[in-house]
Amino acid sequence: MNIVFLVLDIHLVSGSERVAVNMANFLVDKGHAITIVSLSRQKLGRIFNIDNRIVLKYLNFNFRNGFNIPQKIASIFIVNRFFSKFSEKAILLGVGTTYISLLAALIAKGNFFKTIGCQHTSYSAPKHFWVLFRRLFFHRLDAVISLTEHDHPKLKRLNPNSFVIPNSVSFYPEQPALLENKRLLAIGRMDYNKGFDLLLDFFEIFTIQHPDWVLRIIGEGPLKKSIITRIETSGLKERVEILPPTNNIIDQYLDASLYLMTSRTEALPMVLLEAQACGLPIVSFNCETGPSEIINNCKDGYLIGDFDIKEMSFRVSELCADFSKRKEFGLNARENVKKFFPERIYEKWEELFEEIRN
């Protein structure tokens, strides 16, 4: 079966691109012919390991100064022209934001394509005209995928062929984290939605009572400079580390003792699955979608009311002070994440492919 993934930027360090690559690597091993089409330009390096049997194509949009409205309009025509050259039947997956799903929906597919919109943002994330476009065009997709049970009924109203298929965990180390290092970990793109400003608000309170613990943040993004400035001006420079994305991300999880998430919005965060796979307890804001479908509150982590910095500081302090509870939560996390193993998740994808192809 020919399967094509459409993504924004395969070089971008984000959950949706990571999901696309993990899924593509798994499916090519199952004998499928896989192509990844990235709207971006080709760059020298890639943060993700892509199987060399996968065909990688670029549509050469320049995202250096963002991706503006004229570019997005132009992309509709360029994507259509690109896919008009396909002469074999294929299943096209638009993986990422509502915009990427809309591109998949607007392709003049004829008899050659079945299209699937894979939503990697929460239903409430799109604003303004994107909400209107979603209402107008999502019915053209052959299927729409929700990552969460929470968003599924809303998507089903737009397209009756909507299904819940969560992300799969991308690794499961043989040995979990020891949870002995006094290090807190957070990973993600440095933008407003990820809430790193709130994370620093928390850490300023937390570090007064726990000056021997450090915070490590891994990521890039438009707010990186302001985050670094905030760290330097608040006197946290010796307590907070900023590291770039790495291919050895497993080592970063294994080097930590707690994982923190202060996102304002999420879909189904890959980082939480990866943290659980490495045996890390998690303390996370309970934003509208995502964390509550991964974390078992008070068993493998804590779900905190949105933006409740004091409650987060209390719960993190509790786990930092109690090594046995950290170990208990970490073991529970390793057990819980097994329901997101690739074999279980991709079985659902194979069933969907067969259904919409026929």
mmCIF file of C-alpha atoms in Angstrom:
data_model
loop_
_atom_site.group_PDB
_atom_site.id
_atom_site.type_symbol
_atom_site.label_atom_id
_atom_site.label_comp_id
_atom_site.label_asym_id
_atom_site.label_seq_id
_atom_site.Cartn_x
_atom_site.Cartn_y
_atom_site.Cartn_z
ATOM 1 C CA MET A 1 0.000 0.000 0.000
ATOM 2 C CA ASN A 2 1.268 3.505 -0.849
ATOM 3 C CA ILE A 3 1.066 5.854 2.120
ATOM 4 C CA VAL A 4 2.037 9.531 1.941
ATOM 5 C CA PHE A 5 2.603 11.757 4.971
ATOM 6 C CA LEU A 6 2.152 15.520 4.549
ATOM 7 C CA VAL A 7 3.879 17.580 7.293
ATOM 8 C CA LEU A 8 4.800 21.195 7.812
ATOM 9 C CA ASP A 9 8.556 20.875 8.374
ATOM 10 C CA ILE A 10 10.277 17.534 8.888
ATOM 11 C CA HIS A 11 13.204 19.417 10.449
ATOM 12 C CA LEU A 12 10.961 20.977 13.083
ATOM 13 C CA VAL A 13 11.328 19.605 16.592
ATOM 14 C CA SER A 14 7.674 19.020 17.374
ATOM 15 C CA GLY A 15 5.371 16.221 18.422
ATOM 16 C CA SER A 16 3.499 15.931 15.121
ATOM 17 C CA GLU A 17 6.676 15.524 13.045
ATOM 18 C CA ARG A 18 7.992 13.003 15.568
ATOM 19 C CA VAL A 19 4.727 11.049 15.332
ATOM 20 C CA ALA A 20 4.837 11.079 11.521
ATOM 21 C CA VAL A 21 8.401 9.737 11.438
ATOM 22 C CA ASN A 22 7.745 7.053 14.058
ATOM 23 C CA MET A 23 4.673 5.888 12.186
ATOM 24 C CA ALA A 24 6.398 5.995 8.796
ATOM 25 C CA ASN A 25 9.327 3.947 10.130
ATOM 26 C CA PHE A 26 6.959 1.358 11.575
ATOM 27 C CA LEU A 27 4.838 1.067 8.423
ATOM 28 C CA VAL A 28 7.785 0.771 6.037
ATOM 29 C CA ASP A 29 8.890 -2.238 8.102
ATOM 30 C CA LYS A 30 5.461 -3.748 7.454
ATOM 31 C CA GLY A 31 6.044 -3.591 3.702
ATOM 32 C CA HIS A 32 4.228 -0.358 2.827
ATOM 33 C CA ALA A 33 5.686 2.142 0.338
ATOM 34 C CA ILE A 34 6.134 5.348 2.343
ATOM 35 C CA THR A 35 6.686 8.940 1.203
ATOM 36 C CA ILE A 36 7.031 11.960 3.507
ATOM 37 C CA VAL A 37 6.260 15.326 1.906
ATOM 38 C CA SER A 38 7.483 18.341 3.864
ATOM 39 C CA LEU A 39 6.317 21.851 2.997
ATOM 40 C CA SER A 40 9.688 23.156 4.157
ATOM 41 C CA ARG A 41 13.002 23.592 2.437
ATOM 42 C CA GLN A 42 15.640 20.901 2.845
ATOM 43 C CA LYS A 43 18.162 21.605 5.602
ATOM 44 C CA LEU A 44 21.515 20.093 6.446
ATOM 45 C CA GLY A 45 20.485 18.062 9.460
ATOM 46 C CA ARG A 46 17.414 16.255 10.799
ATOM 47 C CA ILE A 47 16.613 15.675 14.430
ATOM 48 C CA PHE A 48 14.650 12.502 13.646
ATOM 49 C CA ASN A 49 16.021 9.210 12.342
ATOM 50 C CA ILE A 50 14.180 8.399 9.120
ATOM 51 C CA ASP A 51 14.423 4.916 7.614
ATOM 52 C CA ASN A 52 16.389 5.074 4.347
ATOM 53 C CA ARG A 53 13.622 3.172 2.546
ATOM 54 C CA ILE A 54 11.321 6.177 2.999
ATOM 55 C CA VAL A 55 11.153 8.695 0.142
ATOM 56 C CA LEU A 56 11.489 12.276 1.393
ATOM 57 C CA LYS A 57 10.232 15.203 -0.716
ATOM 58 C CA TYR A 58 10.368 18.971 -0.086
ATOM 59 C CA LEU A 59 8.034 21.688 -1.404
ATOM 60 C CA ASN A 60 10.576 24.425 -0.542
ATOM 61 C CA PHE A 61 8.607 26.946 1.502
ATOM 62 C CA ASN A 62 10.776 29.324 3.530
ATOM 63 C CA PHE A 63 9.676 29.486 7.165
ATOM 64 C CA ARG A 64 12.515 31.715 8.361
ATOM 65 C CA ASN A 65 10.161 34.622 9.100
ATOM 66 C CA GLY A 66 7.129 32.511 9.918
ATOM 67 C CA PHE A 67 4.510 31.075 7.611
ATOM 68 C CA ASN A 68 2.265 33.937 6.543
ATOM 69 C CA ILE A 69 -1.218 33.935 5.009
ATOM 70 C CA PRO A 70 -0.069 34.485 1.383
ATOM 71 C CA GLN A 71 2.267 31.498 1.714
ATOM 72 C CA LYS A 72 -0.541 29.373 3.116
ATOM 73 C CA ILE A 73 -2.811 30.291 0.219
ATOM 74 C CA ALA A 74 -0.033 29.572 -2.286
ATOM 75 C CA SER A 75 0.596 26.228 -0.606
ATOM 76 C CA ILE A 76 -2.892 25.029 -1.634
ATOM 77 C CA PHE A 77 -1.984 25.327 -5.311
ATOM 78 C CA ILE A 78 1.565 24.013 -4.931
ATOM 79 C CA VAL A 79 0.438 20.972 -2.944
ATOM 80 C CA ASN A 80 -2.274 20.259 -5.531
ATOM 81 C CA ARG A 81 0.217 20.547 -8.380
ATOM 82 C CA PHE A 82 2.649 18.233 -6.581
ATOM 83 C CA PHE A 83 0.059 15.531 -5.905
ATOM 84 C CA SER A 84 -1.435 15.769 -9.387
ATOM 85 C CA LYS A 85 1.742 14.018 -10.594
ATOM 86 C CA PHE A 86 0.988 10.894 -8.553
ATOM 87 C CA SER A 87 -0.225 8.150 -10.878
ATOM 88 C CA GLU A 88 -0.719 5.409 -8.288
ATOM 89 C CA LYS A 89 -3.421 5.105 -5.683
ATOM 90 C CA ALA A 90 -2.336 6.144 -2.228
ATOM 91 C CA ILE A 91 -3.541 7.097 1.223
ATOM 92 C CA LEU A 92 -2.554 10.628 2.201
ATOM 93 C CA LEU A 93 -2.190 11.572 5.875
ATOM 94 C CA GLY A 94 -2.066 15.257 6.765
ATOM 95 C CA VAL A 95 -0.283 15.166 10.133
ATOM 96 C CA GLY A 96 -0.173 18.249 12.339
ATOM 97 C CA THR A 97 -2.309 21.342 12.715
ATOM 98 C CA THR A 98 -5.778 22.078 11.342
ATOM 99 C CA TYR A 99 -4.037 23.854 8.444
ATOM 100 C CA ILE A 100 -2.269 20.634 7.366
ATOM 101 C CA SER A 101 -5.536 18.683 7.530
ATOM 102 C CA LEU A 102 -7.199 21.384 5.421
ATOM 103 C CA LEU A 103 -4.484 21.003 2.776
ATOM 104 C CA ALA A 104 -5.264 17.280 2.656
ATOM 105 C CA ALA A 105 -8.985 18.058 2.407
ATOM 106 C CA LEU A 106 -8.487 20.518 -0.476
ATOM 107 C CA ILE A 107 -6.435 18.220 -2.691
ATOM 108 C CA ALA A 108 -8.141 17.462 -6.015
ATOM 109 C CA LYS A 109 -7.655 13.778 -5.405
ATOM 110 C CA GLY A 110 -9.762 12.236 -8.166
ATOM 111 C CA ASN A 111 -9.576 8.464 -7.887
ATOM 112 C CA PHE A 112 -5.991 8.385 -6.705
ATOM 113 C CA PHE A 113 -6.138 9.459 -3.072
ATOM 114 C CA LYS A 114 -7.891 8.646 0.130
ATOM 115 C CA THR A 115 -7.266 11.465 2.592
ATOM 116 C CA ILE A 116 -6.982 11.416 6.379
ATOM 117 C CA GLY A 117 -6.648 14.483 8.594
ATOM 118 C CA CYS A 118 -4.624 13.675 11.707
ATOM 119 C CA GLN A 119 -5.285 16.372 14.300
ATOM 120 C CA HIS A 120 -2.281 17.046 16.518
ATOM 121 C CA THR A 121 -3.738 20.111 18.173
ATOM 122 C CA SER A 122 -6.711 20.307 20.496
ATOM 123 C CA TYR A 123 -10.091 21.040 18.944
ATOM 124 C CA SER A 124 -10.193 24.435 20.688
ATOM 125 C CA ALA A 125 -6.741 25.530 19.462
ATOM 126 C CA PRO A 126 -7.751 26.936 16.015
ATOM 127 C CA LYS A 127 -9.150 30.470 16.070
ATOM 128 C CA HIS A 128 -11.053 32.850 13.803
ATOM 129 C CA PHE A 129 -11.282 31.833 10.128
ATOM 130 C CA TRP A 130 -9.558 28.470 10.741
ATOM 131 C CA VAL A 131 -12.656 27.408 12.655
ATOM 132 C CA LEU A 132 -14.811 28.398 9.668
ATOM 133 C CA PHE A 133 -12.550 26.614 7.159
ATOM 134 C CA ARG A 134 -12.605 23.480 9.299
ATOM 135 C CA ARG A 135 -16.398 23.543 9.324
ATOM 136 C CA LEU A 136 -16.526 24.063 5.548
ATOM 137 C CA PHE A 137 -13.961 21.517 4.369
ATOM 138 C CA PHE A 138 -13.353 18.736 6.903
ATOM 139 C CA HIS A 139 -16.266 16.761 5.420
ATOM 140 C CA ARG A 140 -14.116 16.262 2.276
ATOM 141 C CA LEU A 141 -11.669 14.066 4.192
ATOM 142 C CA ASP A 142 -12.188 10.319 4.049
ATOM 143 C CA ALA A 143 -11.402 10.158 7.766
ATOM 144 C CA VAL A 144 -10.439 12.455 10.625
ATOM 145 C CA ILE A 145 -8.299 11.257 13.525
ATOM 146 C CA SER A 146 -8.593 12.616 17.040
ATOM 147 C CA LEU A 147 -5.813 11.872 19.502
ATOM 148 C CA THR A 148 -8.165 12.120 22.466
ATOM 149 C CA GLU A 149 -11.583 10.903 23.537
ATOM 150 C CA HIS A 150 -12.316 14.450 24.703
ATOM 151 C CA ASP A 151 -12.192 15.945 21.188
ATOM 152 C CA HIS A 152 -13.707 13.020 19.304
ATOM 153 C CA PRO A 153 -17.426 13.980 19.559
ATOM 154 C CA LYS A 154 -16.685 17.502 18.284
ATOM 155 C CA LEU A 155 -14.769 16.240 15.244
ATOM 156 C CA LYS A 156 -17.456 13.660 14.554
ATOM 157 C CA ARG A 157 -19.952 16.484 14.088
ATOM 158 C CA LEU A 158 -17.736 17.849 11.302
ATOM 159 C CA ASN A 159 -17.038 14.476 9.703
ATOM 160 C CA PRO A 160 -18.910 11.292 10.702
ATOM 161 C CA ASN A 161 -15.849 9.216 9.728
ATOM 162 C CA SER A 162 -13.904 10.356 12.789
ATOM 163 C CA PHE A 163 -11.925 7.976 14.986
ATOM 164 C CA VAL A 164 -9.730 8.064 18.084
ATOM 165 C CA ILE A 165 -6.196 6.777 17.548
ATOM 166 C CA PRO A 166 -3.689 8.063 20.120
ATOM 167 C CA ASN A 167 0.024 8.512 19.592
ATOM 168 C CA SER A 168 2.272 5.553 20.253
ATOM 169 C CA VAL A 169 5.252 5.715 22.545
ATOM 170 C CA SER A 170 8.456 5.939 20.515
ATOM 171 C CA PHE A 171 10.787 3.997 22.825
ATOM 172 C CA TYR A 172 10.816 1.917 26.001
ATOM 173 C CA PRO A 173 14.290 1.638 27.563
ATOM 174 C CA GLU A 174 15.246 -1.654 29.133
ATOM 175 C CA GLN A 175 16.169 0.119 32.367
ATOM 176 C CA PRO A 176 14.175 3.095 33.704
ATOM 177 C CA ALA A 177 15.558 6.277 35.209
ATOM 178 C CA LEU A 178 17.161 5.822 38.637
ATOM 179 C CA LEU A 179 15.375 8.974 39.905
ATOM 180 C CA GLU A 180 18.373 9.871 42.056
ATOM 181 C CA ASN A 181 19.539 13.054 40.330
ATOM 182 C CA LYS A 182 18.118 16.291 41.684
ATOM 183 C CA ARG A 183 17.008 17.370 38.238
ATOM 184 C CA LEU A 184 13.616 18.429 36.898
ATOM 185 C CA LEU A 185 13.044 18.132 33.147
ATOM 186 C CA ALA A 186 10.842 19.919 30.609
ATOM 187 C CA ILE A 187 10.980 19.519 26.822
ATOM 188 C CA GLY A 188 9.186 21.386 24.072
ATOM 189 C CA ARG A 189 9.003 24.144 21.524
ATOM 190 C CA MET A 190 9.537 27.515 23.150
ATOM 191 C CA ASP A 191 6.292 29.228 22.228
ATOM 192 C CA TYR A 192 3.393 30.697 24.196
ATOM 193 C CA ASN A 193 1.306 27.530 24.290
ATOM 194 C CA LYS A 194 4.018 25.493 26.016
ATOM 195 C CA GLY A 195 3.960 27.840 29.017
ATOM 196 C CA PHE A 196 7.652 28.006 29.848
ATOM 197 C CA ASP A 197 6.984 31.418 31.426
ATOM 198 C CA LEU A 198 4.683 29.636 33.888
ATOM 199 C CA LEU A 199 7.338 26.973 34.438
ATOM 200 C CA LEU A 200 9.810 29.677 35.493
ATOM 201 C CA ASP A 201 7.156 31.243 37.753
ATOM 202 C CA PHE A 202 6.869 27.870 39.470
ATOM 203 C CA PHE A 203 10.608 27.341 39.700
ATOM 204 C CA GLU A 204 11.219 30.716 41.350
ATOM 205 C CA ILE A 205 8.923 29.614 44.195
ATOM 206 C CA PHE A 206 10.175 26.036 44.290
ATOM 207 C CA THR A 207 13.902 26.807 44.354
ATOM 208 C CA ILE A 208 13.603 28.888 47.544
ATOM 209 C CA GLN A 209 12.961 25.693 49.518
ATOM 210 C CA HIS A 210 14.927 23.366 47.232
ATOM 211 C CA PRO A 211 18.111 25.202 46.182
ATOM 212 C CA ASP A 212 19.874 21.898 45.478
ATOM 213 C CA TRP A 213 17.514 20.953 42.607
ATOM 214 C CA VAL A 214 18.052 22.160 39.044
ATOM 215 C CA LEU A 215 15.702 22.574 36.083
ATOM 216 C CA ARG A 216 16.704 21.481 32.592
ATOM 217 C CA ILE A 217 14.733 22.772 29.603
ATOM 218 C CA ILE A 218 15.322 21.267 26.146
ATOM 219 C CA GLY A 219 13.993 23.017 23.066
ATOM 220 C CA GLU A 220 14.079 25.810 20.528
ATOM 221 C CA GLY A 221 11.511 28.329 19.396
ATOM 222 C CA PRO A 222 10.527 31.968 19.003
ATOM 223 C CA LEU A 223 10.526 32.715 22.749
ATOM 224 C CA LYS A 224 13.947 31.264 23.503
ATOM 225 C CA LYS A 225 15.687 34.647 23.815
ATOM 226 C CA SER A 226 13.074 36.031 26.183
ATOM 227 C CA ILE A 227 13.209 32.856 28.284
ATOM 228 C CA ILE A 228 16.995 33.120 28.580
ATOM 229 C CA THR A 229 16.696 36.807 29.501
ATOM 230 C CA ARG A 230 14.129 35.959 32.171
ATOM 231 C CA ILE A 231 16.440 33.313 33.639
ATOM 232 C CA GLU A 232 19.395 35.709 33.766
ATOM 233 C CA THR A 233 17.481 38.645 35.268
ATOM 234 C CA SER A 234 15.692 36.556 37.907
ATOM 235 C CA GLY A 235 18.884 35.118 39.355
ATOM 236 C CA LEU A 236 18.176 31.570 38.177
ATOM 237 C CA LYS A 237 21.145 31.276 35.842
ATOM 238 C CA GLU A 238 22.926 28.748 38.073
ATOM 239 C CA ARG A 239 19.773 26.703 38.588
ATOM 240 C CA VAL A 240 18.252 26.488 35.081
ATOM 241 C CA GLU A 241 19.881 24.892 32.018
ATOM 242 C CA ILE A 242 18.743 25.489 28.441
ATOM 243 C CA LEU A 243 19.822 22.794 25.977
ATOM 244 C CA PRO A 244 19.109 22.413 22.244
ATOM 245 C CA PRO A 245 17.137 19.443 20.856
ATOM 246 C CA THR A 246 19.165 16.263 20.676
ATOM 247 C CA ASN A 247 19.114 12.871 18.997
ATOM 248 C CA ASN A 248 19.941 11.330 22.389
ATOM 249 C CA ILE A 249 16.737 12.437 24.071
ATOM 250 C CA ILE A 250 16.372 9.141 25.951
ATOM 251 C CA ASP A 251 19.517 9.967 27.942
ATOM 252 C CA GLN A 252 17.940 13.249 29.012
ATOM 253 C CA TYR A 253 14.880 11.495 30.396
ATOM 254 C CA LEU A 254 17.012 8.887 32.173
ATOM 255 C CA ASP A 255 19.142 11.652 33.712
ATOM 256 C CA ALA A 256 16.136 13.310 35.383
ATOM 257 C CA SER A 257 13.946 12.477 38.380
ATOM 258 C CA LEU A 258 10.718 14.316 37.521
ATOM 259 C CA TYR A 259 9.062 15.543 34.348
ATOM 260 C CA LEU A 260 7.127 18.841 34.370
ATOM 261 C CA MET A 261 4.560 20.245 31.931
ATOM 262 C CA THR A 262 3.030 23.729 32.174
ATOM 263 C CA SER A 263 1.377 23.877 28.749
ATOM 264 C CA ARG A 264 -1.627 26.093 28.152
ATOM 265 C CA THR A 265 -2.882 23.756 25.404
ATOM 266 C CA GLU A 266 -1.926 20.282 24.223
ATOM 267 C CA ALA A 267 -3.286 17.475 22.077
ATOM 268 C CA LEU A 268 -1.760 14.200 23.309
ATOM 269 C CA PRO A 269 1.828 15.105 24.262
ATOM 270 C CA MET A 270 4.529 12.743 23.050
ATOM 271 C CA VAL A 271 6.851 13.981 25.785
ATOM 272 C CA LEU A 272 4.528 12.628 28.486
ATOM 273 C CA LEU A 273 4.474 9.192 26.859
ATOM 274 C CA GLU A 274 8.264 9.231 26.553
ATOM 275 C CA ALA A 275 8.695 10.383 30.155
ATOM 276 C CA GLN A 276 6.481 7.530 31.372
ATOM 277 C CA ALA A 277 8.356 5.030 29.212
ATOM 278 C CA CYS A 278 11.539 6.100 31.011
ATOM 279 C CA GLY A 279 9.899 5.717 34.410
ATOM 280 C CA LEU A 280 9.570 9.404 35.294
ATOM 281 C CA PRO A 281 6.780 10.643 37.555
ATOM 282 C CA ILE A 282 5.013 13.614 35.922
ATOM 283 C CA VAL A 283 3.566 16.785 37.392
ATOM 284 C CA SER A 284 1.470 18.572 34.773
ATOM 285 C CA PHE A 285 -1.171 21.235 34.396
ATOM 286 C CA ASN A 286 -4.462 19.563 33.559
ATOM 287 C CA CYS A 287 -5.047 21.548 30.362
ATOM 288 C CA GLU A 288 -8.209 20.850 28.372
ATOM 289 C CA THR A 289 -6.935 17.834 26.456
ATOM 290 C CA GLY A 290 -3.993 15.484 26.702
ATOM 291 C CA PRO A 291 -2.476 15.038 30.160
ATOM 292 C CA SER A 292 -5.604 13.541 31.777
ATOM 293 C CA GLU A 293 -5.681 10.786 29.113
ATOM 294 C CA ILE A 294 -2.090 9.790 29.949
ATOM 295 C CA ILE A 295 -1.503 10.513 33.645
ATOM 296 C CA ASN A 296 -3.276 8.545 36.370
ATOM 297 C CA ASN A 297 -3.591 11.208 39.043
ATOM 298 C CA CYS A 298 -1.950 10.290 42.361
ATOM 299 C CA LYS A 299 -0.710 6.973 40.900
ATOM 300 C CA ASP A 300 1.989 7.837 38.359
ATOM 301 C CA GLY A 301 1.920 11.630 38.569
ATOM 302 C CA TYR A 302 -0.120 14.654 39.541
ATOM 303 C CA LEU A 303 -2.599 16.664 37.497
ATOM 304 C CA ILE A 304 -2.580 20.292 38.614
ATOM 305 C CA GLY A 305 -5.323 22.859 38.067
ATOM 306 C CA ASP A 306 -4.381 25.139 35.179
ATOM 307 C CA PHE A 307 -1.843 27.807 36.119
ATOM 308 C CA ASP A 308 -1.886 26.844 39.822
ATOM 309 C CA ILE A 309 1.778 27.516 40.501
ATOM 310 C CA LYS A 310 1.499 27.028 44.261
ATOM 311 C CA GLU A 311 -0.159 23.615 43.911
ATOM 312 C CA MET A 312 2.512 22.563 41.427
ATOM 313 C CA SER A 313 5.255 23.644 43.818
ATOM 314 C CA PHE A 314 3.615 21.659 46.642
ATOM 315 C CA ARG A 315 3.312 18.456 44.579
ATOM 316 C CA VAL A 316 6.799 18.677 43.106
ATOM 317 C CA SER A 317 8.225 19.309 46.586
ATOM 318 C CA GLU A 318 6.360 16.253 47.861
ATOM 319 C CA LEU A 319 7.933 13.994 45.230
ATOM 320 C CA CYS A 320 11.378 15.540 45.624
ATOM 321 C CA ALA A 321 11.287 14.811 49.346
ATOM 322 C CA ASP A 322 10.012 11.233 49.030
ATOM 323 C CA PHE A 323 12.262 8.935 47.011
ATOM 324 C CA SER A 324 10.079 5.856 47.611
ATOM 325 C CA LYS A 325 7.032 7.656 46.188
ATOM 326 C CA ARG A 326 9.062 8.743 43.156
ATOM 327 C CA LYS A 327 10.016 5.106 42.573
ATOM 328 C CA GLU A 328 6.433 3.912 43.023
ATOM 329 C CA PHE A 329 5.074 6.540 40.616
ATOM 330 C CA GLY A 330 7.837 5.787 38.121
ATOM 331 C CA LEU A 331 7.079 2.041 38.089
ATOM 332 C CA ASN A 332 3.363 2.759 37.692
ATOM 333 C CA ALA A 333 4.167 5.086 34.776
ATOM 334 C CA ARG A 334 6.161 2.364 33.012
ATOM 335 C CA GLU A 335 3.210 -0.006 33.356
ATOM 336 C CA ASN A 336 0.603 2.546 32.267
ATOM 337 C CA VAL A 337 2.402 3.544 29.070
ATOM 338 C CA LYS A 338 2.251 -0.019 27.720
ATOM 339 C CA LYS A 339 -1.232 0.689 26.362
ATOM 340 C CA PHE A 340 0.472 3.119 23.963
ATOM 341 C CA PHE A 341 2.927 0.547 22.583
ATOM 342 C CA PRO A 342 3.300 0.767 18.768
ATOM 343 C CA GLU A 343 1.918 -2.702 18.088
ATOM 344 C CA ARG A 344 -1.370 -1.793 19.756
ATOM 345 C CA ILE A 345 -1.676 1.633 18.130
ATOM 346 C CA TYR A 346 -0.643 0.689 14.583
ATOM 347 C CA GLU A 347 -3.050 -2.233 14.545
ATOM 348 C CA LYS A 348 -5.797 0.418 14.665
ATOM 349 C CA TRP A 349 -4.172 2.267 11.752
ATOM 350 C CA GLU A 350 -3.966 -0.863 9.617
ATOM 351 C CA GLU A 351 -7.661 -1.543 10.228
ATOM 352 C CA LEU A 352 -8.508 2.035 9.212
ATOM 353 C CA PHE A 353 -6.391 1.846 6.045
ATOM 354 C CA GLU A 354 -8.190 -1.309 4.953
ATOM 355 C CA GLU A 355 -11.582 0.185 5.733
ATOM 356 C CA ILE A 356 -11.183 3.439 3.800
ATOM 357 C CA ARG A 357 -9.319 1.793 0.901
ATOM 358 C CA ASN A 358 -12.240 -0.554 0.355
#
